[in-house]
C-alpha cells in the first residue's frame, strides 16, 4: 500500500521517497538519511515503550484500571487528533463539515468497509492487555512476532501472494524461536506473580496475532485503490473503535465500571499508556514513509533487545540460555523476512556453488537492470507496522 500523506497524496515508502528537494543530491541525501535514522528511533521507541508501559501499569500495586476503558480512551483521543488535523487542512469548520459529510455519509459504503477491521483491531487491543498482564514484556515482545507469520499466511490465502524460499525459511525459523521461548516460559523461567497465568497470556497473544494478520490483509483487500488520507481513515477507525470498544466494555466489565467509575485506577502511568496508544501509532504513520522494509525489520529486532534489557532492570526478568536462543532465532528470522526479494536472490546465488565465471555479465554500453525496491504495500512491510500505518 502506498504511504498517504495528510493531504491524501501517495508516496512510495522506501529509500526513494524523498521530497521535491531531491534536485539537490548532496543536501537531500543527507536530510533523507537523517529522516531514516529518526524513523528508526521512533519505530523502536514506540514499539518497545508501549509494551513496557502496559506491563508496568498492569503490575503496579494498588487498584488496577479497567483495560477496556483504556482502549476506548485511546480511540477517542486518536479520533479527536485526526479531526483536528483534518480541520487544519480544510481551514474552517464549513469546509470540514462538507468534507466529512461527503467522505463519511455520502460514501457510506466506503465507511462501512472499516467496521470489520475496526472490530478486529478493538479485539486485538483488548487481547494485548490480557497477554501483557500475564506474560513478561520480553516474552510477549518475542511471541508477538508471530504476527509476521499470520500476516504472511493470510496474504497467501486471501491475496494469492507468493513467498520466496528465504521467506518461508525465515517463517519456520520464527516459529521455532517463539516455540523455544514459550517452552522456557512453561518451564518456569524465573519467578512469576501468583495472579499471572502464562497459558492465558499465550492464548491471548496467539489470538492477537491471528486477528492482526487477518485484519491487515482484509483491510488491504477491501480498500485497495480507495482514496482517502491517513487522517480520514484513522478518524473512521476511531469512530468505529470507540463505539465497538464501548460495547466490549459494557459486555465484559459494564457492572464493575458502573460501580467504580470509568477512570477507576487511572494513574499517570495509565495515562501514559493511553497517550502512547493514541498518538504513538499516528506518529509512526508520519515517519514510516522514510523507512524501508529492512529498517522496519531492524527496528523490530532492536525493540526486542530494548524490551529485554528494560525488563531486566524494571521487572527483574531473568534471561537464560533458552530464552536467548529463542529470541536470537526470532531476531534473525525478522531480519531475513524483511529483506527485499532482490537481496534474497542475491543471498541464494551467493550461497550456490559456482563452476566458473559468471555468465550473466551486463553487455558493454547497456545500462544496468533496474533494482528491485520494496514498496509500502509489499508483503514484508505490514507485519512491522502499527494499525495506524496500515490504513493508507
mmCIF file of C-alpha atoms in Angstrom:
data_model
loop_
_atom_site.group_PDB
_atom_site.id
_atom_site.type_symbol
_atom_site.label_atom_id
_atom_site.label_comp_id
_atom_site.label_asym_id
_atom_site.label_seq_id
_atom_site.Cartn_x
_atom_site.Cartn_y
_atom_site.Cartn_z
ATOM 1 C CA UNK A 1 0.000 0.000 0.000
ATOM 2 C CA UNK A 2 1.194 3.494 -0.722
ATOM 3 C CA UNK A 3 2.042 5.845 2.060
ATOM 4 C CA UNK A 4 -0.525 8.604 2.060
ATOM 5 C CA UNK A 5 0.323 11.980 3.473
ATOM 6 C CA UNK A 6 -2.042 14.182 5.330
ATOM 7 C CA UNK A 7 -3.316 15.610 2.109
ATOM 8 C CA UNK A 8 -4.153 12.233 0.648
ATOM 9 C CA UNK A 9 -1.371 12.088 -1.935
ATOM 10 C CA UNK A 10 0.597 8.920 -2.164
ATOM 11 C CA UNK A 11 4.306 8.438 -1.729
ATOM 12 C CA UNK A 12 6.272 5.263 -2.101
ATOM 13 C CA UNK A 13 7.702 4.049 1.191
ATOM 14 C CA UNK A 14 11.378 3.347 0.906
ATOM 15 C CA UNK A 15 14.681 4.985 0.212
ATOM 16 C CA UNK A 16 13.320 6.692 -2.892
ATOM 17 C CA UNK A 17 10.505 8.514 -1.091
ATOM 18 C CA UNK A 18 12.141 11.925 -0.882
ATOM 19 C CA UNK A 19 10.816 15.444 -1.123
ATOM 20 C CA UNK A 20 10.926 17.776 -4.041
ATOM 21 C CA UNK A 21 14.294 18.945 -2.787
ATOM 22 C CA UNK A 22 15.824 15.888 -4.403
ATOM 23 C CA UNK A 23 17.085 18.163 -7.141
ATOM 24 C CA UNK A 24 19.981 18.927 -4.804
ATOM 25 C CA UNK A 25 21.582 15.490 -4.335
ATOM 26 C CA UNK A 26 24.015 16.382 -1.564
ATOM 27 C CA UNK A 27 21.634 18.098 0.825
ATOM 28 C CA UNK A 28 18.623 15.910 0.048
ATOM 29 C CA UNK A 29 20.500 12.643 0.564
ATOM 30 C CA UNK A 30 21.895 13.842 3.898
ATOM 31 C CA UNK A 31 18.465 15.060 5.008
ATOM 32 C CA UNK A 32 16.836 11.814 3.926
ATOM 33 C CA UNK A 33 19.474 9.824 5.785
ATOM 34 C CA UNK A 34 18.714 11.800 8.946
ATOM 35 C CA UNK A 35 14.996 11.166 8.463
ATOM 36 C CA UNK A 36 15.673 7.445 8.165
ATOM 37 C CA UNK A 37 17.550 7.477 11.466
ATOM 38 C CA UNK A 38 14.736 9.462 13.063
ATOM 39 C CA UNK A 39 12.165 6.994 11.747
ATOM 40 C CA UNK A 40 14.236 4.099 13.094
ATOM 41 C CA UNK A 41 14.340 5.714 16.541
ATOM 42 C CA UNK A 42 10.597 6.411 16.507
ATOM 43 C CA UNK A 43 9.751 2.865 15.426
ATOM 44 C CA UNK A 44 11.979 1.324 18.112
ATOM 45 C CA UNK A 45 10.830 3.585 20.938
ATOM 46 C CA UNK A 46 7.126 3.310 20.107
ATOM 47 C CA UNK A 47 7.282 -0.457 19.647
ATOM 48 C CA UNK A 48 9.103 -1.122 22.908
ATOM 49 C CA UNK A 49 7.671 1.646 25.095
ATOM 50 C CA UNK A 50 4.037 0.677 24.548
ATOM 51 C CA UNK A 51 4.608 -2.901 25.706
ATOM 52 C CA UNK A 52 6.808 -1.873 28.626
ATOM 53 C CA UNK A 53 4.383 0.840 29.753
ATOM 54 C CA UNK A 54 1.397 -1.527 29.646
ATOM 55 C CA UNK A 55 3.330 -4.129 31.614
ATOM 56 C CA UNK A 56 4.396 -1.525 34.147
ATOM 57 C CA UNK A 57 0.895 -0.092 34.577
ATOM 58 C CA UNK A 58 -0.698 -3.549 34.895
ATOM 59 C CA UNK A 59 1.782 -4.767 37.534
ATOM 60 C CA UNK A 60 1.741 -1.701 39.810
ATOM 61 C CA UNK A 61 0.421 -2.368 43.321
ATOM 62 C CA UNK A 62 -2.956 -0.911 44.176
ATOM 63 C CA UNK A 63 -6.184 -0.601 42.237
ATOM 64 C CA UNK A 64 -5.960 -1.978 38.708
ATOM 65 C CA UNK A 65 -7.609 0.058 35.968
ATOM 66 C CA UNK A 66 -10.088 -1.442 33.532
ATOM 67 C CA UNK A 67 -8.283 -2.267 30.291
ATOM 68 C CA UNK A 68 -11.455 -1.798 28.233
ATOM 69 C CA UNK A 69 -11.684 1.851 29.320
ATOM 70 C CA UNK A 70 -8.081 2.450 28.242
ATOM 71 C CA UNK A 71 -8.863 1.018 24.790
ATOM 72 C CA UNK A 72 -11.875 3.331 24.446
ATOM 73 C CA UNK A 73 -9.940 6.399 25.619
ATOM 74 C CA UNK A 74 -7.139 5.707 23.123
ATOM 75 C CA UNK A 75 -9.667 5.521 20.284
ATOM 76 C CA UNK A 76 -11.362 8.750 21.406
ATOM 77 C CA UNK A 77 -8.073 10.662 21.596
ATOM 78 C CA UNK A 78 -6.925 9.284 18.252
ATOM 79 C CA UNK A 79 -10.184 10.277 16.585
ATOM 80 C CA UNK A 80 -10.106 13.788 18.074
ATOM 81 C CA UNK A 81 -6.496 14.246 16.969
ATOM 82 C CA UNK A 82 -7.295 13.220 13.400
ATOM 83 C CA UNK A 83 -10.321 15.529 13.434
ATOM 84 C CA UNK A 84 -8.117 18.460 14.463
ATOM 85 C CA UNK A 85 -5.589 17.624 11.756
ATOM 86 C CA UNK A 86 -8.341 17.490 9.131
ATOM 87 C CA UNK A 87 -9.623 20.836 10.406
ATOM 88 C CA UNK A 88 -6.133 22.294 9.992
ATOM 89 C CA UNK A 89 -6.085 21.013 6.403
ATOM 90 C CA UNK A 90 -9.506 22.350 5.447
ATOM 91 C CA UNK A 91 -9.044 25.745 7.114
ATOM 92 C CA UNK A 92 -12.534 26.292 8.522
ATOM 93 C CA UNK A 93 -15.443 24.426 10.056
ATOM 94 C CA UNK A 94 -17.693 24.700 6.996
ATOM 95 C CA UNK A 95 -15.205 23.032 4.657
ATOM 96 C CA UNK A 96 -14.504 20.352 7.271
ATOM 97 C CA UNK A 97 -18.198 19.562 7.720
ATOM 98 C CA UNK A 98 -18.758 19.365 3.954
ATOM 99 C CA UNK A 99 -15.714 17.135 3.560
ATOM 100 C CA UNK A 100 -16.780 14.761 6.352
ATOM 101 C CA UNK A 101 -20.354 14.660 5.051
ATOM 102 C CA UNK A 102 -19.085 13.592 1.638
ATOM 103 C CA UNK A 103 -16.399 11.189 2.870
ATOM 104 C CA UNK A 104 -18.290 9.560 5.755
ATOM 105 C CA UNK A 105 -22.016 9.810 4.958
ATOM 106 C CA UNK A 106 -22.375 10.120 1.180
ATOM 107 C CA UNK A 107 -19.692 7.466 0.603
ATOM 108 C CA UNK A 108 -21.154 5.367 3.411
ATOM 109 C CA UNK A 109 -20.251 2.051 1.784
ATOM 110 C CA UNK A 110 -16.595 3.012 1.899
ATOM 111 C CA UNK A 111 -17.030 3.941 5.564
ATOM 112 C CA UNK A 112 -18.816 0.705 6.437
ATOM 113 C CA UNK A 113 -15.924 -1.278 4.998
ATOM 114 C CA UNK A 114 -13.921 -0.165 8.016
ATOM 115 C CA UNK A 115 -16.318 -1.728 10.520
ATOM 116 C CA UNK A 116 -14.846 -5.226 10.254
ATOM 117 C CA UNK A 117 -11.146 -4.305 10.640
ATOM 118 C CA UNK A 118 -12.079 -1.843 13.381
ATOM 119 C CA UNK A 119 -13.874 -4.611 15.278
ATOM 120 C CA UNK A 120 -10.843 -6.867 14.917
ATOM 121 C CA UNK A 121 -8.421 -4.125 15.967
ATOM 122 C CA UNK A 122 -10.542 -3.360 19.055
ATOM 123 C CA UNK A 123 -10.476 -7.043 19.969
ATOM 124 C CA UNK A 124 -6.732 -7.112 19.330
ATOM 125 C CA UNK A 125 -6.083 -4.132 21.617
ATOM 126 C CA UNK A 126 -8.011 -5.762 24.452
ATOM 127 C CA UNK A 127 -6.196 -9.052 23.909
ATOM 128 C CA UNK A 128 -2.855 -7.261 24.157
ATOM 129 C CA UNK A 129 -3.730 -6.089 27.651
ATOM 130 C CA UNK A 130 -4.635 -9.651 28.651
ATOM 131 C CA UNK A 131 -1.435 -11.041 27.153
ATOM 132 C CA UNK A 132 0.919 -8.438 28.632
ATOM 133 C CA UNK A 133 -0.766 -8.779 32.023
ATOM 134 C CA UNK A 134 0.100 -12.497 32.047
ATOM 135 C CA UNK A 135 3.468 -12.592 30.253
ATOM 136 C CA UNK A 136 6.771 -10.808 30.861
ATOM 137 C CA UNK A 137 7.244 -7.887 28.482
ATOM 138 C CA UNK A 138 10.241 -9.506 26.773
ATOM 139 C CA UNK A 139 8.402 -12.812 26.310
ATOM 140 C CA UNK A 140 5.392 -11.017 24.855
ATOM 141 C CA UNK A 141 7.587 -8.961 22.514
ATOM 142 C CA UNK A 142 9.212 -12.093 21.118
ATOM 143 C CA UNK A 143 5.995 -14.115 20.886
ATOM 144 C CA UNK A 144 4.098 -11.248 19.287
ATOM 145 C CA UNK A 145 6.324 -11.523 16.222
ATOM 146 C CA UNK A 146 4.065 -14.418 15.217
ATOM 147 C CA UNK A 147 2.013 -11.663 13.571
ATOM 148 C CA UNK A 148 4.581 -11.817 10.752
ATOM 149 C CA UNK A 149 3.690 -15.475 10.231
ATOM 150 C CA UNK A 150 -0.071 -14.917 10.365
ATOM 151 C CA UNK A 151 0.097 -11.921 8.030
ATOM 152 C CA UNK A 152 2.139 -13.923 5.539
ATOM 153 C CA UNK A 153 -0.250 -16.884 5.618
ATOM 154 C CA UNK A 154 -3.366 -14.713 5.245
ATOM 155 C CA UNK A 155 -1.703 -12.836 2.383
ATOM 156 C CA UNK A 156 -1.022 -16.090 0.571
ATOM 157 C CA UNK A 157 -4.574 -17.351 1.160
ATOM 158 C CA UNK A 158 -6.541 -14.136 0.589
ATOM 159 C CA UNK A 159 -4.396 -12.130 -1.825
ATOM 160 C CA UNK A 160 -2.752 -15.016 -3.721
ATOM 161 C CA UNK A 161 0.699 -13.666 -2.980
ATOM 162 C CA UNK A 162 3.789 -15.794 -3.213
ATOM 163 C CA UNK A 163 6.677 -16.038 -0.768
ATOM 164 C CA UNK A 164 10.290 -16.617 -1.630
ATOM 165 C CA UNK A 165 12.052 -19.669 -0.270
ATOM 166 C CA UNK A 166 14.032 -17.427 2.054
ATOM 167 C CA UNK A 167 10.812 -16.003 3.463
ATOM 168 C CA UNK A 168 9.351 -19.455 4.050
ATOM 169 C CA UNK A 169 12.572 -20.474 5.777
ATOM 170 C CA UNK A 170 12.503 -17.338 7.928
ATOM 171 C CA UNK A 171 8.894 -18.062 8.957
ATOM 172 C CA UNK A 172 9.919 -21.559 10.032
ATOM 173 C CA UNK A 173 12.834 -20.056 11.947
ATOM 174 C CA UNK A 174 10.455 -17.551 13.532
ATOM 175 C CA UNK A 175 8.057 -20.240 14.695
ATOM 176 C CA UNK A 176 10.938 -22.281 16.116
ATOM 177 C CA UNK A 177 12.253 -19.303 18.062
ATOM 178 C CA UNK A 178 8.834 -18.492 19.533
ATOM 179 C CA UNK A 179 8.312 -22.150 20.470
ATOM 180 C CA UNK A 180 11.642 -22.181 22.318
ATOM 181 C CA UNK A 181 10.759 -19.005 24.223
ATOM 182 C CA UNK A 182 7.378 -20.431 25.203
ATOM 183 C CA UNK A 183 8.991 -23.696 26.283
ATOM 184 C CA UNK A 184 11.296 -21.653 28.506
ATOM 185 C CA UNK A 185 8.285 -19.793 29.914
ATOM 186 C CA UNK A 186 6.339 -23.007 30.549
ATOM 187 C CA UNK A 187 9.396 -24.487 32.243
ATOM 188 C CA UNK A 188 9.247 -21.763 34.863
ATOM 189 C CA UNK A 189 11.840 -19.299 33.610
ATOM 190 C CA UNK A 190 12.170 -17.236 36.763
ATOM 191 C CA UNK A 191 9.628 -16.357 39.481
ATOM 192 C CA UNK A 192 6.248 -15.028 38.468
ATOM 193 C CA UNK A 193 3.440 -13.301 40.397
ATOM 194 C CA UNK A 194 0.617 -15.534 41.558
ATOM 195 C CA UNK A 195 -2.017 -13.583 39.629
ATOM 196 C CA UNK A 196 -0.378 -14.241 36.250
ATOM 197 C CA UNK A 197 -1.276 -17.198 34.048
ATOM 198 C CA UNK A 198 1.212 -17.866 31.200
ATOM 199 C CA UNK A 199 -1.303 -20.139 29.472
ATOM 200 C CA UNK A 200 -3.871 -17.347 29.291
ATOM 201 C CA UNK A 201 -1.170 -14.937 28.147
ATOM 202 C CA UNK A 202 -0.057 -17.272 25.343
ATOM 203 C CA UNK A 203 -3.642 -17.847 24.172
ATOM 204 C CA UNK A 204 -4.250 -14.084 24.142
ATOM 205 C CA UNK A 205 -1.097 -13.254 22.184
ATOM 206 C CA UNK A 206 -1.792 -16.003 19.613
ATOM 207 C CA UNK A 207 -5.354 -14.728 19.168
ATOM 208 C CA UNK A 208 -3.991 -11.176 18.883
ATOM 209 C CA UNK A 209 -1.519 -12.254 16.197
ATOM 210 C CA UNK A 210 -4.252 -14.053 14.250
ATOM 211 C CA UNK A 211 -6.534 -11.020 14.410
ATOM 212 C CA UNK A 212 -3.668 -8.689 13.468
ATOM 213 C CA UNK A 213 -2.728 -10.755 10.426
ATOM 214 C CA UNK A 214 -6.300 -11.167 9.205
ATOM 215 C CA UNK A 215 -7.263 -7.533 9.795
ATOM 216 C CA UNK A 216 -4.231 -6.142 7.972
ATOM 217 C CA UNK A 217 -4.743 -8.347 4.913
ATOM 218 C CA UNK A 218 -8.523 -7.876 4.900
ATOM 219 C CA UNK A 219 -8.060 -4.129 5.156
ATOM 220 C CA UNK A 220 -5.744 -4.099 2.167
ATOM 221 C CA UNK A 221 -8.109 -6.307 0.177
ATOM 222 C CA UNK A 222 -11.238 -4.195 0.653
ATOM 223 C CA UNK A 223 -9.601 -0.774 0.391
ATOM 224 C CA UNK A 224 -7.191 -1.390 -2.471
ATOM 225 C CA UNK A 225 -7.488 1.552 -4.817
ATOM 226 C CA UNK A 226 -9.585 3.556 -2.372
ATOM 227 C CA UNK A 227 -8.734 7.220 -1.946
ATOM 228 C CA UNK A 228 -8.586 8.877 1.442
ATOM 229 C CA UNK A 229 -5.945 10.429 3.627
ATOM 230 C CA UNK A 230 -4.368 8.662 6.570
ATOM 231 C CA UNK A 231 -6.133 11.084 8.940
ATOM 232 C CA UNK A 232 -9.556 10.385 7.428
ATOM 233 C CA UNK A 233 -9.027 6.622 7.636
ATOM 234 C CA UNK A 234 -7.873 6.848 11.259
ATOM 235 C CA UNK A 235 -10.835 9.074 12.112
ATOM 236 C CA UNK A 236 -13.197 6.483 10.639
ATOM 237 C CA UNK A 237 -11.404 3.715 12.509
ATOM 238 C CA UNK A 238 -11.587 5.786 15.682
ATOM 239 C CA UNK A 239 -15.350 6.263 15.333
ATOM 240 C CA UNK A 240 -15.983 2.552 14.920
ATOM 241 C CA UNK A 241 -13.345 1.680 17.506
ATOM 242 C CA UNK A 242 -14.945 3.923 20.125
ATOM 243 C CA UNK A 243 -18.418 2.502 19.527
ATOM 244 C CA UNK A 244 -17.235 -1.106 19.474
ATOM 245 C CA UNK A 245 -14.957 -0.524 22.456
ATOM 246 C CA UNK A 246 -17.914 0.766 24.484
ATOM 247 C CA UNK A 247 -19.883 -2.338 23.539
ATOM 248 C CA UNK A 248 -16.980 -4.520 24.672
ATOM 249 C CA UNK A 249 -16.668 -2.514 27.892
ATOM 250 C CA UNK A 250 -20.367 -2.968 28.653
ATOM 251 C CA UNK A 251 -20.221 -6.688 27.898
ATOM 252 C CA UNK A 252 -17.026 -7.524 29.792
ATOM 253 C CA UNK A 253 -16.828 -5.031 32.663
ATOM 254 C CA UNK A 254 -20.010 -2.958 32.490
ATOM 255 C CA UNK A 255 -21.189 -3.651 36.038
ATOM 256 C CA UNK A 256 -17.785 -3.015 37.612
ATOM 257 C CA UNK A 257 -17.244 0.192 35.604
ATOM 258 C CA UNK A 258 -20.711 1.458 36.558
ATOM 259 C CA UNK A 259 -19.961 0.755 40.218
ATOM 260 C CA UNK A 260 -16.397 2.089 40.435
ATOM 261 C CA UNK A 261 -16.288 4.645 37.653
ATOM 262 C CA UNK A 262 -14.824 4.879 34.151
ATOM 263 C CA UNK A 263 -11.469 6.242 35.329
ATOM 264 C CA UNK A 264 -11.086 3.933 38.317
ATOM 265 C CA UNK A 265 -7.423 3.072 38.928
ATOM 266 C CA UNK A 266 -6.102 5.673 36.499
ATOM 267 C CA UNK A 267 -2.624 6.919 37.421
ATOM 268 C CA UNK A 268 -0.056 8.947 35.445
ATOM 269 C CA UNK A 269 1.365 5.621 34.226
ATOM 270 C CA UNK A 270 -2.050 4.586 32.880
ATOM 271 C CA UNK A 271 -2.498 7.914 31.109
ATOM 272 C CA UNK A 272 0.954 7.394 29.617
ATOM 273 C CA UNK A 273 -0.224 4.081 28.157
ATOM 274 C CA UNK A 274 -3.370 5.686 26.736
ATOM 275 C CA UNK A 275 -1.435 8.561 25.161
ATOM 276 C CA UNK A 276 1.137 6.142 23.731
ATOM 277 C CA UNK A 277 -1.585 4.044 22.135
ATOM 278 C CA UNK A 278 -3.408 7.073 20.782
ATOM 279 C CA UNK A 279 -0.510 9.134 19.444
ATOM 280 C CA UNK A 280 2.330 6.632 19.029
ATOM 281 C CA UNK A 281 0.820 4.927 16.015
ATOM 282 C CA UNK A 282 -0.078 8.259 14.410
ATOM 283 C CA UNK A 283 3.486 9.477 14.886
ATOM 284 C CA UNK A 284 4.810 6.324 13.263
ATOM 285 C CA UNK A 285 2.385 6.898 10.365
ATOM 286 C CA UNK A 286 4.113 10.215 9.709
ATOM 287 C CA UNK A 287 7.719 8.971 9.740
ATOM 288 C CA UNK A 288 7.292 5.455 8.340
ATOM 289 C CA UNK A 289 7.492 6.624 4.717
ATOM 290 C CA UNK A 290 11.221 7.234 5.285
ATOM 291 C CA UNK A 291 11.892 3.664 6.430
ATOM 292 C CA UNK A 292 12.308 0.783 4.031
ATOM 293 C CA UNK A 293 11.458 -2.824 4.894
ATOM 294 C CA UNK A 294 14.948 -3.642 6.156
ATOM 295 C CA UNK A 295 14.828 -0.674 8.508
ATOM 296 C CA UNK A 296 11.427 -1.770 9.825
ATOM 297 C CA UNK A 297 12.737 -5.268 10.442
ATOM 298 C CA UNK A 298 15.813 -3.852 12.125
ATOM 299 C CA UNK A 299 13.585 -1.655 14.310
ATOM 300 C CA UNK A 300 11.579 -4.716 15.353
ATOM 301 C CA UNK A 301 14.768 -6.546 16.298
ATOM 302 C CA UNK A 302 16.046 -3.575 18.288
ATOM 303 C CA UNK A 303 12.688 -3.364 20.057
ATOM 304 C CA UNK A 304 13.063 -6.967 21.228
ATOM 305 C CA UNK A 305 16.522 -6.235 22.584
ATOM 306 C CA UNK A 306 15.376 -2.995 24.229
ATOM 307 C CA UNK A 307 12.338 -4.673 25.812
ATOM 308 C CA UNK A 308 14.524 -7.478 27.175
ATOM 309 C CA UNK A 309 17.104 -5.122 28.668
ATOM 310 C CA UNK A 310 14.405 -2.892 30.168
ATOM 311 C CA UNK A 311 12.568 -5.916 31.577
ATOM 312 C CA UNK A 312 15.713 -6.993 33.386
ATOM 313 C CA UNK A 313 16.039 -3.578 35.021
ATOM 314 C CA UNK A 314 12.370 -2.818 35.640
ATOM 315 C CA UNK A 315 10.793 -6.202 36.352
ATOM 316 C CA UNK A 316 13.694 -8.441 37.373
ATOM 317 C CA UNK A 317 13.336 -10.550 34.221
ATOM 318 C CA UNK A 318 15.793 -13.439 34.041
ATOM 319 C CA UNK A 319 17.417 -14.231 30.685
ATOM 320 C CA UNK A 320 18.543 -17.843 30.492
ATOM 321 C CA UNK A 321 20.236 -19.585 27.526
ATOM 322 C CA UNK A 322 16.934 -20.989 26.248
ATOM 323 C CA UNK A 323 15.304 -17.559 26.054
ATOM 324 C CA UNK A 324 18.433 -16.064 24.473
ATOM 325 C CA UNK A 325 18.431 -18.812 21.829
ATOM 326 C CA UNK A 326 14.745 -18.363 21.010
ATOM 327 C CA UNK A 327 14.953 -14.578 20.914
ATOM 328 C CA UNK A 328 18.050 -14.766 18.718
ATOM 329 C CA UNK A 329 16.243 -17.023 16.235
ATOM 330 C CA UNK A 330 13.277 -14.631 16.134
ATOM 331 C CA UNK A 331 15.516 -11.603 15.578
ATOM 332 C CA UNK A 332 17.328 -13.390 12.757
ATOM 333 C CA UNK A 333 14.048 -14.512 11.211
ATOM 334 C CA UNK A 334 12.632 -10.977 11.313
ATOM 335 C CA UNK A 335 15.706 -9.627 9.545
ATOM 336 C CA UNK A 336 15.681 -12.328 6.864
ATOM 337 C CA UNK A 337 11.963 -11.919 6.234
ATOM 338 C CA UNK A 338 12.305 -8.163 5.825
ATOM 339 C CA UNK A 339 14.905 -8.476 3.072
ATOM 340 C CA UNK A 340 13.560 -7.419 -0.342
ATOM 341 C CA UNK A 341 13.336 -10.114 -2.959
ATOM 342 C CA UNK A 342 16.326 -8.803 -4.844
ATOM 343 C CA UNK A 343 18.509 -9.215 -1.785
ATOM 344 C CA UNK A 344 17.068 -12.654 -1.101
ATOM 345 C CA UNK A 345 18.005 -13.798 -4.605
ATOM 346 C CA UNK A 346 21.471 -12.348 -4.168
ATOM 347 C CA UNK A 347 21.936 -14.345 -0.956
ATOM 348 C CA UNK A 348 20.707 -17.505 -2.654
ATOM 349 C CA UNK A 349 23.018 -17.031 -5.639
ATOM 350 C CA UNK A 350 25.963 -16.221 -3.390
ATOM 351 C CA UNK A 351 25.474 -19.416 -1.408
ATOM 352 C CA UNK A 352 25.073 -21.572 -4.545
ATOM 353 C CA UNK A 353 28.197 -23.397 -5.841
ATOM 354 C CA UNK A 354 29.730 -21.967 -8.990
ATOM 355 C CA UNK A 355 31.813 -23.859 -11.506
ATOM 356 C CA UNK A 356 33.226 -20.922 -13.367
ATOM 357 C CA UNK A 357 32.923 -17.226 -14.056
ATOM 358 C CA UNK A 358 29.515 -15.611 -14.016
ATOM 359 C CA UNK A 359 27.727 -15.975 -17.354
ATOM 360 C CA UNK A 360 25.235 -13.164 -16.707
ATOM 361 C CA UNK A 361 27.536 -10.227 -17.204
ATOM 362 C CA UNK A 362 25.999 -6.976 -18.395
ATOM 363 C CA UNK A 363 26.824 -6.276 -22.068
ATOM 364 C CA UNK A 364 29.028 -3.206 -22.515
ATOM 365 C CA UNK A 365 27.266 0.035 -23.358
ATOM 366 C CA UNK A 366 23.931 -1.016 -21.831
ATOM 367 C CA UNK A 367 22.537 0.415 -18.598
ATOM 368 C CA UNK A 368 22.305 -1.928 -15.609
ATOM 369 C CA UNK A 369 18.926 -3.532 -14.941
ATOM 370 C CA UNK A 370 16.632 -1.678 -12.528
ATOM 371 C CA UNK A 371 16.972 -2.634 -8.904
ATOM 372 C CA UNK A 372 14.032 -4.154 -7.107
ATOM 373 C CA UNK A 373 12.782 -1.805 -4.464
ATOM 374 C CA UNK A 374 10.348 -2.515 -1.694
ATOM 375 C CA UNK A 375 7.133 -0.539 -1.724
ATOM 376 C CA UNK A 376 4.752 0.242 1.036
ATOM 377 C CA UNK A 377 2.281 -2.406 0.032
ATOM 378 C CA UNK A 378 4.810 -5.201 -0.067
ATOM 379 C CA UNK A 379 4.035 -8.268 1.988
ATOM 380 C CA UNK A 380 7.119 -7.796 4.131
ATOM 381 C CA UNK A 381 6.057 -4.319 5.224
ATOM 382 C CA UNK A 382 2.745 -4.732 7.019
ATOM 383 C CA UNK A 383 3.692 -7.044 9.921
ATOM 384 C CA UNK A 384 6.123 -4.494 11.355
ATOM 385 C CA UNK A 385 3.673 -1.589 11.492
ATOM 386 C CA UNK A 386 1.013 -0.493 13.970
ATOM 387 C CA UNK A 387 -2.545 -0.338 12.707
ATOM 388 C CA UNK A 388 -2.408 3.439 12.246
ATOM 389 C CA UNK A 389 0.140 2.928 9.457
ATOM 390 C CA UNK A 390 -1.837 0.206 7.716
ATOM 391 C CA UNK A 391 -4.718 2.425 6.710
ATOM 392 C CA UNK A 392 -3.076 4.273 3.868
#
